[in-house]
Short mmCIF file of C-alpha atoms in Angstrom, two decimals:
data_model
loop_
_atom_site.label_atom_id
_atom_site.label_comp_id
_atom_site.label_asym_id
_atom_site.label_seq_id
_atom_site.Cartn_x
_atom_site.Cartn_y
_atom_site.Cartn_z
CA UNK A 192 105.69 153.02 56.99
CA UNK A 193 103.50 153.28 60.12
CA UNK A 194 100.48 154.39 58.09
CA UNK A 195 100.67 151.37 55.81
CA UNK A 196 101.13 149.03 58.78
CA UNK A 197 98.10 150.55 60.50
CA UNK A 198 95.99 150.16 57.35
CA UNK A 199 96.95 146.54 56.70
CA UNK A 200 96.37 145.60 60.36
CA UNK A 201 92.95 147.25 60.24
CA UNK A 202 92.05 145.30 57.09
CA UNK A 203 92.77 142.06 58.93
CA UNK A 204 89.86 142.69 61.32
CA UNK A 205 86.38 141.45 60.41
CA UNK A 206 84.79 144.76 61.42
CA UNK A 207 86.82 146.90 59.01
CA UNK A 208 86.54 144.36 56.18
CA UNK A 209 82.78 144.16 56.63
CA UNK A 210 82.42 147.95 56.71
CA UNK A 211 84.44 148.33 53.49
CA UNK A 212 82.31 145.65 51.85
CA UNK A 213 79.14 147.46 52.94
CA UNK A 214 80.48 150.79 51.64
CA UNK A 215 81.30 149.20 48.27
CA UNK A 216 77.79 147.73 48.00
CA UNK A 217 76.14 151.05 48.88
CA UNK A 218 78.42 152.85 46.40
CA UNK A 219 77.39 150.38 43.68
CA UNK A 220 73.70 150.95 44.39
CA UNK A 221 74.11 154.73 44.31
CA UNK A 222 76.22 154.60 41.15
CA UNK A 223 73.77 152.33 39.34
CA UNK A 224 70.61 154.19 40.41
CA UNK A 225 71.54 157.84 39.97
CA UNK A 226 70.18 158.92 36.56
CA UNK A 227 73.29 160.92 35.75
CA UNK A 228 75.63 158.01 36.54
CA UNK A 229 73.60 154.87 35.77
CA UNK A 230 74.80 154.47 32.19
CA UNK A 231 78.42 154.94 33.20
CA UNK A 232 78.07 152.05 35.68
CA UNK A 233 76.92 149.74 32.89
CA UNK A 234 79.65 151.01 30.57
CA UNK A 235 82.42 150.40 33.09
CA UNK A 236 81.04 147.02 34.20
CA UNK A 237 80.85 145.73 30.62
CA UNK A 238 84.13 147.19 29.41
CA UNK A 239 86.29 144.32 28.10
CA UNK A 240 90.05 143.97 28.31
CA UNK A 241 92.61 141.17 28.43
CA UNK A 242 94.42 138.87 25.98
CA UNK A 243 91.88 137.33 23.60
CA UNK A 244 94.40 134.73 22.42
CA UNK A 245 94.44 133.26 25.92
CA UNK A 246 90.66 133.35 26.23
CA UNK A 247 90.87 136.11 28.83
CA UNK A 248 89.23 139.09 27.10
CA UNK A 249 86.78 139.63 29.96
CA UNK A 250 84.54 142.43 31.18
CA UNK A 251 85.46 144.39 34.29
CA UNK A 252 82.64 142.70 36.20
CA UNK A 253 83.85 139.31 34.97
CA UNK A 254 87.42 140.02 36.07
CA UNK A 255 86.10 140.98 39.52
CA UNK A 256 83.96 137.83 39.85
CA UNK A 257 86.37 135.29 38.38
CA UNK A 258 89.72 136.96 39.00
CA UNK A 259 89.72 139.03 42.16
CA UNK A 260 87.29 136.77 43.96
CA UNK A 261 89.79 133.92 43.54
CA UNK A 262 91.92 135.80 46.10
CA UNK A 263 89.01 135.72 48.55
CA UNK A 264 88.59 131.97 48.02
CA UNK A 265 92.35 131.48 48.40
CA UNK A 266 92.13 133.03 51.88
CA UNK A 267 89.00 130.94 52.59
CA UNK A 268 90.96 127.82 51.62
CA UNK A 269 93.72 128.70 54.09
CA UNK A 270 91.16 129.34 56.85
CA UNK A 271 89.53 125.99 56.13
CA UNK A 272 92.89 124.20 56.21
CA UNK A 273 93.78 125.87 59.51
CA UNK A 274 90.45 124.83 61.02
CA UNK A 275 91.01 121.24 59.83
CA UNK A 276 94.50 120.87 61.28
CA UNK A 277 94.49 123.16 64.31
CA UNK A 278 90.99 124.54 64.84
CA UNK A 279 87.53 123.37 65.81
CA UNK A 280 87.26 121.00 62.84
CA UNK A 281 90.28 119.01 64.08
CA UNK A 282 88.25 117.36 66.84
CA UNK A 283 85.22 115.57 65.34
CA UNK A 284 83.30 115.85 68.60
CA UNK A 285 83.75 119.61 68.73
CA UNK A 286 83.14 120.01 65.01
CA UNK A 287 79.94 117.96 64.71
CA UNK A 288 77.57 120.73 65.82
CA UNK A 289 78.76 123.54 63.50
CA UNK A 290 79.25 121.09 60.61
CA UNK A 291 75.70 119.70 60.89
CA UNK A 292 74.40 123.25 61.40
CA UNK A 293 76.17 124.36 58.21
CA UNK A 294 74.81 121.43 56.17
CA UNK A 295 71.25 121.91 57.43
CA UNK A 296 71.70 125.65 56.95
CA UNK A 297 72.38 125.00 53.25
CA UNK A 298 69.75 122.32 52.69
CA UNK A 299 66.85 124.24 54.28
CA UNK A 300 67.24 127.42 52.14
CA UNK A 301 67.48 125.28 49.00
CA UNK A 302 64.25 123.51 49.97
CA UNK A 303 62.52 126.81 50.79
CA UNK A 304 63.56 128.25 47.42
CA UNK A 305 62.46 125.10 45.56
CA UNK A 306 59.07 125.03 47.29
CA UNK A 307 58.51 128.73 46.56
CA UNK A 308 59.55 128.38 42.93
CA UNK A 309 57.34 125.31 42.39
CA UNK A 310 54.37 126.99 44.05
CA UNK A 311 54.73 130.04 41.81
CA UNK A 312 55.74 128.24 38.63
CA UNK A 313 59.23 129.80 38.65
CA UNK A 314 62.65 128.54 37.59
CA UNK A 315 64.47 126.09 39.84
CA UNK A 316 67.88 127.26 38.56
CA UNK A 317 68.44 129.51 41.56
CA UNK A 318 68.08 126.86 44.27
CA UNK A 319 71.72 127.34 45.34
CA UNK A 320 71.60 131.16 45.63
CA UNK A 321 70.38 131.36 49.28
CA UNK A 322 72.58 128.51 50.53
CA UNK A 323 75.75 130.56 51.22
CA UNK A 324 76.75 132.62 54.26
CA UNK A 325 79.02 135.65 53.86
CA UNK A 326 81.85 135.27 56.41
CA UNK A 327 83.03 138.89 56.26
CA UNK A 328 79.60 140.46 56.71
CA UNK A 329 78.39 138.01 59.36
CA UNK A 330 81.52 138.30 61.50
CA UNK A 331 81.53 142.08 61.07
CA UNK A 332 77.95 142.32 62.38
CA UNK A 333 78.86 140.01 65.26
CA UNK A 334 81.97 142.06 66.06
CA UNK A 335 80.08 145.37 66.06
CA UNK A 336 76.89 144.25 67.81
CA UNK A 337 78.01 141.30 69.91
CA UNK A 338 80.65 142.89 72.13
CA UNK A 339 79.24 141.35 75.31
CA UNK A 340 78.49 137.92 73.87
CA UNK A 341 80.56 134.82 74.69
CA UNK A 342 83.56 134.02 72.50
CA UNK A 343 82.09 130.56 71.88
CA UNK A 344 79.44 132.21 69.70
CA UNK A 345 82.06 133.68 67.35
CA UNK A 346 83.92 130.34 67.21
CA UNK A 347 80.67 128.54 66.33
CA UNK A 348 79.85 131.07 63.59
CA UNK A 349 83.38 130.99 62.15
CA UNK A 350 83.41 127.19 61.95
CA UNK A 351 79.92 127.15 60.46
CA UNK A 352 80.87 129.77 57.85
CA UNK A 353 84.07 127.95 56.87
CA UNK A 354 82.16 124.67 56.32
CA UNK A 355 79.46 126.65 54.50
CA UNK A 356 82.12 128.10 52.18
CA UNK A 357 83.55 124.64 51.49
CA UNK A 358 80.20 123.27 50.36
CA UNK A 359 79.41 126.45 48.42
CA UNK A 360 82.65 125.87 46.53
CA UNK A 361 81.61 122.26 45.84
CA UNK A 362 78.22 123.46 44.60
CA UNK A 363 79.92 125.88 42.19
CA UNK A 364 82.33 123.19 40.99
CA UNK A 365 79.67 120.49 40.50
CA UNK A 366 76.55 122.35 39.37
CA UNK A 367 77.94 125.39 37.58
CA UNK A 368 80.58 123.79 35.42
CA UNK A 369 79.77 123.10 31.78
CA UNK A 370 81.64 122.41 28.55
CA UNK A 371 84.83 121.06 30.11
CA UNK A 372 88.08 121.65 28.24
CA UNK A 373 90.06 118.64 29.42
CA UNK A 374 93.36 119.92 28.03
CA UNK A 375 93.11 123.15 30.05
CA UNK A 376 91.84 121.23 33.08
CA UNK A 377 94.78 118.84 32.83
CA UNK A 378 97.15 121.80 32.64
CA UNK A 379 95.55 123.35 35.74
CA UNK A 380 95.90 120.06 37.65
CA UNK A 381 99.55 119.78 36.55
CA UNK A 382 100.14 123.33 37.76
CA UNK A 383 98.54 122.51 41.12
CA UNK A 384 100.79 119.45 41.46
CA UNK A 385 103.84 121.63 40.75
CA UNK A 386 102.58 124.19 43.29
CA UNK A 387 102.29 121.40 45.89
CA UNK A 388 105.75 119.99 45.12
CA UNK A 389 107.38 123.41 45.48
CA UNK A 390 105.69 123.83 48.84
CA UNK A 391 106.83 120.37 49.95
CA UNK A 392 110.42 121.18 48.95
CA UNK A 393 110.30 124.37 50.98
CA UNK A 394 110.85 126.68 48.02
CA UNK A 395 110.19 130.28 49.04
CA UNK A 396 109.65 133.49 47.11
CA UNK A 397 106.55 135.26 45.85
CA UNK A 398 108.17 135.60 42.40
CA UNK A 399 107.84 131.81 42.06
CA UNK A 400 104.33 131.28 43.39
CA UNK A 401 102.48 134.35 42.10
CA UNK A 402 103.21 133.74 38.37
CA UNK A 403 102.45 130.03 38.83
CA UNK A 404 99.17 130.88 40.59
CA UNK A 405 98.15 133.18 37.72
CA UNK A 406 98.86 130.41 35.17
CA UNK A 407 96.86 127.88 37.22
CA UNK A 408 93.98 130.34 37.50
CA UNK A 409 93.97 131.05 33.72
CA UNK A 410 94.00 127.35 32.87
CA UNK A 411 91.23 126.66 35.37
CA UNK A 412 89.14 129.46 33.89
CA UNK A 413 89.56 128.11 30.35
CA UNK A 414 88.76 124.56 31.50
CA UNK A 415 85.14 125.48 32.18
CA UNK A 416 85.48 124.95 35.96
CA UNK A 417 84.87 128.17 37.87
CA UNK A 418 88.23 129.86 38.30
CA UNK A 419 87.78 130.50 42.03
CA UNK A 420 88.24 126.74 42.58
CA UNK A 421 91.93 127.27 41.77
CA UNK A 422 92.21 129.72 44.65
CA UNK A 423 90.64 127.29 47.11
CA UNK A 424 92.83 124.41 45.96
CA UNK A 425 96.04 126.41 46.41
CA UNK A 426 94.90 127.65 49.83
CA UNK A 427 94.26 124.09 51.00
CA UNK A 428 97.76 123.03 49.95
CA UNK A 429 99.55 125.41 52.30
CA UNK A 430 100.86 123.93 55.54
CA UNK A 431 98.98 125.38 58.51
CA UNK A 432 100.60 123.47 61.38
CA UNK A 433 103.78 124.79 62.96
CA UNK A 434 107.06 122.94 63.01
CA UNK A 435 109.26 123.14 66.08
CA UNK A 436 110.78 126.58 66.42
CA UNK A 437 108.33 128.24 64.01
CA UNK A 438 106.43 131.31 65.16
CA UNK A 439 104.06 131.02 62.18
CA UNK A 440 103.24 128.26 59.74
CA UNK A 441 103.50 129.08 56.00
CA UNK A 442 99.71 129.18 55.78
CA UNK A 443 99.42 131.64 58.66
CA UNK A 444 102.18 133.80 57.19
CA UNK A 445 100.64 133.90 53.71
CA UNK A 446 97.16 134.53 55.07
CA UNK A 447 98.54 137.41 57.15
CA UNK A 448 99.98 138.94 53.97
CA UNK A 449 97.09 138.27 51.59
CA UNK A 450 94.09 138.92 53.85
CA UNK A 451 94.33 142.74 53.56
CA UNK A 452 94.38 142.40 49.75
CA UNK A 453 91.28 140.23 49.89
CA UNK A 454 89.36 142.38 52.38
CA UNK A 455 90.51 145.75 51.09
CA UNK A 456 90.50 145.23 47.32
CA UNK A 457 89.26 141.91 45.93
CA UNK A 458 85.93 141.53 47.76
CA UNK A 459 84.97 145.26 47.71
CA UNK A 460 85.62 145.50 43.95
CA UNK A 461 83.54 142.38 43.38
CA UNK A 462 80.74 143.97 45.42
CA UNK A 463 81.11 147.23 43.52
CA UNK A 464 80.53 145.56 40.16
CA UNK A 465 77.98 142.98 41.33
CA UNK A 466 75.67 144.88 43.67
CA UNK A 467 74.77 147.68 41.25
CA UNK A 468 71.16 146.76 40.51
CA UNK A 469 68.10 148.91 39.95
CA UNK A 470 66.17 149.62 43.15
CA UNK A 471 63.17 151.40 41.67
CA UNK A 472 59.75 150.78 43.18
CA UNK A 473 58.93 148.32 40.41
CA UNK A 474 62.17 146.40 40.91
CA UNK A 475 61.62 146.11 44.66
CA UNK A 476 58.05 145.01 44.01
CA UNK A 477 59.38 142.27 41.73
CA UNK A 478 61.60 141.00 44.54
CA UNK A 479 58.52 140.00 46.52
CA UNK A 480 56.34 139.31 43.50
CA UNK A 481 58.34 136.74 41.52
CA UNK A 482 58.81 133.17 42.77
CA UNK A 483 62.55 133.15 42.03
CA UNK A 484 63.33 136.33 43.91
CA UNK A 485 60.88 135.65 46.73
CA UNK A 486 62.41 132.20 47.09
CA UNK A 487 65.85 133.77 47.56
CA UNK A 488 64.59 136.19 50.25
CA UNK A 489 62.68 133.49 52.12
CA UNK A 490 65.60 131.09 51.77
CA UNK A 491 68.04 133.56 53.34
CA UNK A 492 65.73 134.84 56.09
CA UNK A 493 63.67 131.76 57.02
CA UNK A 494 65.57 128.85 55.50
CA UNK A 495 68.92 129.74 57.05
CA UNK A 496 67.47 130.41 60.50
CA UNK A 497 65.41 127.22 60.56
CA UNK A 498 68.17 125.10 59.05
CA UNK A 499 71.01 126.20 61.33
CA UNK A 500 68.91 126.25 64.51
CA UNK A 501 66.99 123.07 63.69
CA UNK A 502 70.13 121.16 62.70
CA UNK A 503 71.86 122.17 65.93
CA UNK A 504 68.86 121.28 68.11
CA UNK A 505 68.29 117.90 66.47
CA UNK A 506 71.98 117.01 66.80
CA UNK A 507 72.00 117.86 70.52
CA UNK A 508 68.66 116.07 71.01
CA UNK A 509 69.52 112.79 69.29
CA UNK A 510 73.31 112.45 69.61
CA UNK A 511 75.93 112.79 72.33
CA UNK A 512 76.92 116.22 71.05
CA UNK A 513 76.30 119.05 73.48
CA UNK A 514 76.08 122.81 73.25
CA UNK A 515 78.91 124.84 74.77
CA UNK A 516 78.26 125.81 78.38
CA UNK A 517 78.77 129.44 77.34
CA UNK A 518 75.91 129.34 74.82
CA UNK A 519 72.14 129.34 75.22
CA UNK A 520 69.55 128.39 72.62
CA UNK A 521 68.64 132.03 72.16
CA UNK A 522 72.30 132.65 71.24
CA UNK A 523 72.11 129.88 68.65
CA UNK A 524 68.92 131.31 67.15
CA UNK A 525 70.50 134.78 66.86
CA UNK A 526 73.50 133.19 65.15
CA UNK A 527 71.23 131.18 62.84
CA UNK A 528 69.49 134.39 61.80
CA UNK A 529 72.86 136.05 61.23
CA UNK A 530 73.84 133.20 58.89
CA UNK A 531 71.18 134.51 56.48
CA UNK A 532 73.63 137.20 55.33
CA UNK A 533 74.58 135.60 52.02
CA UNK A 534 76.05 138.57 50.24
CA UNK A 535 79.30 137.71 48.40
CA UNK A 536 78.92 134.05 47.43
CA UNK A 537 75.15 134.37 46.91
CA UNK A 538 75.72 137.19 44.40
CA UNK A 539 78.28 135.03 42.62
CA UNK A 540 75.97 132.00 42.44
CA UNK A 541 73.12 134.28 41.32
CA UNK A 542 75.23 135.37 38.35
CA UNK A 543 76.11 131.77 37.50
CA UNK A 544 72.54 130.46 37.88
CA UNK A 545 70.84 132.88 35.49
CA UNK A 546 73.49 133.65 32.87
CA UNK A 547 70.87 133.43 30.09
CA UNK A 548 68.48 135.88 31.76
CA UNK A 549 70.22 139.22 32.51
CA UNK A 550 67.04 140.88 33.81
CA UNK A 551 66.33 138.01 36.20
CA UNK A 552 69.99 138.06 37.27
CA UNK A 553 69.64 141.68 38.41
CA UNK A 554 66.37 140.89 40.18
CA UNK A 555 67.97 137.94 41.97
CA UNK A 556 70.85 140.20 43.02
CA UNK A 557 68.32 142.66 44.43
CA UNK A 558 66.66 139.82 46.32
CA UNK A 559 70.05 138.76 47.76
CA UNK A 560 70.59 142.33 48.99
CA UNK A 561 67.09 142.50 50.49
CA UNK A 562 67.31 139.08 52.14
CA UNK A 563 70.78 139.76 53.55
CA UNK A 564 69.66 143.15 54.88
CA UNK A 565 66.57 141.68 56.56
CA UNK A 566 68.64 138.88 58.11
CA UNK A 567 71.26 141.38 59.34
CA UNK A 568 68.64 143.66 60.94
CA UNK A 569 66.83 140.76 62.65
CA UNK A 570 70.12 139.33 63.91
CA UNK A 571 71.23 142.75 65.17
CA UNK A 572 67.98 143.12 67.15
CA UNK A 573 68.34 139.64 68.66
CA UNK A 574 72.00 140.22 69.51
CA UNK A 575 71.19 143.60 71.08
CA UNK A 576 68.62 141.91 73.33
CA UNK A 577 71.15 139.25 74.27
CA UNK A 578 73.78 141.97 74.85
CA UNK A 579 71.55 143.70 77.37
CA UNK A 580 71.05 140.43 79.25
CA UNK A 581 74.77 139.64 79.29
CA UNK A 582 75.63 143.15 80.47
CA UNK A 583 73.10 142.79 83.30
CA UNK A 584 74.59 139.42 84.28
CA UNK A 585 78.09 140.88 84.11
CA UNK A 586 77.11 143.80 86.34
CA UNK A 587 75.50 141.38 88.82
CA UNK A 588 78.65 139.24 88.89
CA UNK A 589 80.83 142.28 89.62
CA UNK A 590 78.57 143.72 92.38
CA UNK A 591 80.45 144.08 95.68
CA UNK A 592 78.23 146.02 98.06
CA UNK A 593 80.17 145.06 101.21
CA UNK A 594 83.45 146.22 99.55
CA UNK A 595 85.34 143.13 100.73
CA UNK A 596 86.90 142.50 97.31
CA UNK A 597 84.78 139.40 96.70
CA UNK A 598 81.81 139.75 94.28
CA UNK A 599 78.60 139.31 96.25
CA UNK A 600 77.16 136.80 93.77
CA UNK A 601 79.88 134.30 94.71
CA UNK A 602 79.53 134.93 98.42
CA UNK A 603 75.76 134.55 98.29
CA UNK A 604 76.05 131.05 96.84
CA UNK A 605 79.00 129.89 98.97
CA UNK A 606 77.89 127.62 101.92
CA UNK A 607 81.21 128.18 103.67
CA UNK A 608 80.64 131.91 103.38
CA UNK A 609 77.20 131.60 105.00
CA UNK A 610 78.64 129.45 107.83
CA UNK A 611 81.46 131.92 108.33
CA UNK A 612 79.03 134.85 108.42
CA UNK A 613 76.74 132.98 110.87
CA UNK A 614 79.71 132.42 113.20
CA UNK A 615 80.64 136.10 112.97
CA UNK A 616 77.08 137.19 113.66
CA UNK A 617 76.81 134.78 116.62
CA UNK A 618 80.10 136.02 118.03
CA UNK A 619 78.97 139.61 117.66
CA UNK A 620 75.61 138.80 119.31
CA UNK A 621 77.39 137.10 122.22
CA UNK A 622 79.66 140.10 122.60
CA UNK A 623 76.66 142.42 122.62
CA UNK A 624 74.97 140.28 125.31
CA UNK A 625 78.12 140.28 127.45
CA UNK A 626 78.45 144.04 127.14
CA UNK A 627 74.76 144.44 127.98
CA UNK A 628 75.21 142.31 131.10
CA UNK A 629 78.29 144.28 132.11
CA UNK A 630 76.58 147.57 131.51
CA UNK A 631 73.49 146.34 133.27
CA UNK A 632 75.54 145.22 136.30
CA UNK A 633 77.36 148.52 136.41
CA UNK A 634 74.04 150.33 136.28
CA UNK A 635 72.76 148.46 139.32
CA UNK A 636 75.94 149.27 141.23
CA UNK A 637 75.67 152.95 140.38
CA UNK A 638 72.04 153.20 141.51
CA UNK A 639 72.35 151.05 144.70
CA UNK A 640 72.44 152.38 148.34
CA UNK A 641 75.52 154.29 149.31
#
């Protein structure tokens, strides 16, 4: 059906995915804060369903965070694999800048949060909350605002965000895993091995892989390791390089099919049941009044910007790495500010970090929303300024006042052009002098004696 094709193609673009995510977050805030609907939001979010015998009797919000979000991480795993085998991460020299920027962009927010929490006597449990960058939101803002910016900026941000996601996944796996069930973990690993073997043998068919993926996910969830790790692991196993005669690799083909599901359903539903926090005057005051929540805001807004920009500058300053010729340092700073949008993964880590303090969890979620919004607005302003400059440069490059088909900016800086024009002017001057002499001679003849 043409309508369905149009919809799925739209969902594959960062702009549409980011807009849907934003709409879901706004809907959650409205639903949770309207007096007539607030209780229904809590009721739906905490409604439990699922097979208790399998340890999967979860709330709706839990299903969204642990279940649907695994689809998002599956797509992230494929994107990471593609970058490793065929993208910017394949060449270490090209990858060093965004990789270092991503690492510094995670370390600096954690340090900012820790310093703020220690200064205010708050909990250090949330140190990881401001470390993540939301790919969908950041690329959507860049796509909407940065239409006149160089493509190298998007490539830098995409690589940075993919590396950021990888280390966010490692943080979840290492620091937010407790009470391991080794039997379930062993079953999940065995399922992943089977998944890999089937891929290696070239077995095809969704009816084979989808049930197996669900089993792997359930075992991973019951093992105590966050279930989204299963999605990442399966995404990384897909082959993302093309064999001879292939138009698409299996990874590209699967990502093409699954990305609309992730962008149009999984991530928006997670946002819908995670972003619904109270935004009363008191709650917003707490965001800037408690060390934990203030640390998250400062980590996203200041930590990310300083970390990404500082890491990039130091790498260029003290190594052989160099910035793309298409980028300026003001571009990098705008991108570093944009990296402070930590919506999806930051909300997830916020839930994991304060599971024993529901009130603080909601306040941390509010701080993630505030910090991400501030970072998005600041980045939009910086990108708009850069847009104006690039449009002016573009207009200058296309200026052709003499209508000779060659932009004046190239002619003005071409020595051969200047020499050619000097010869033309000299020839014209000589012609004018000759004509003047001829006309002058004719004048004398006309006015002489008869």
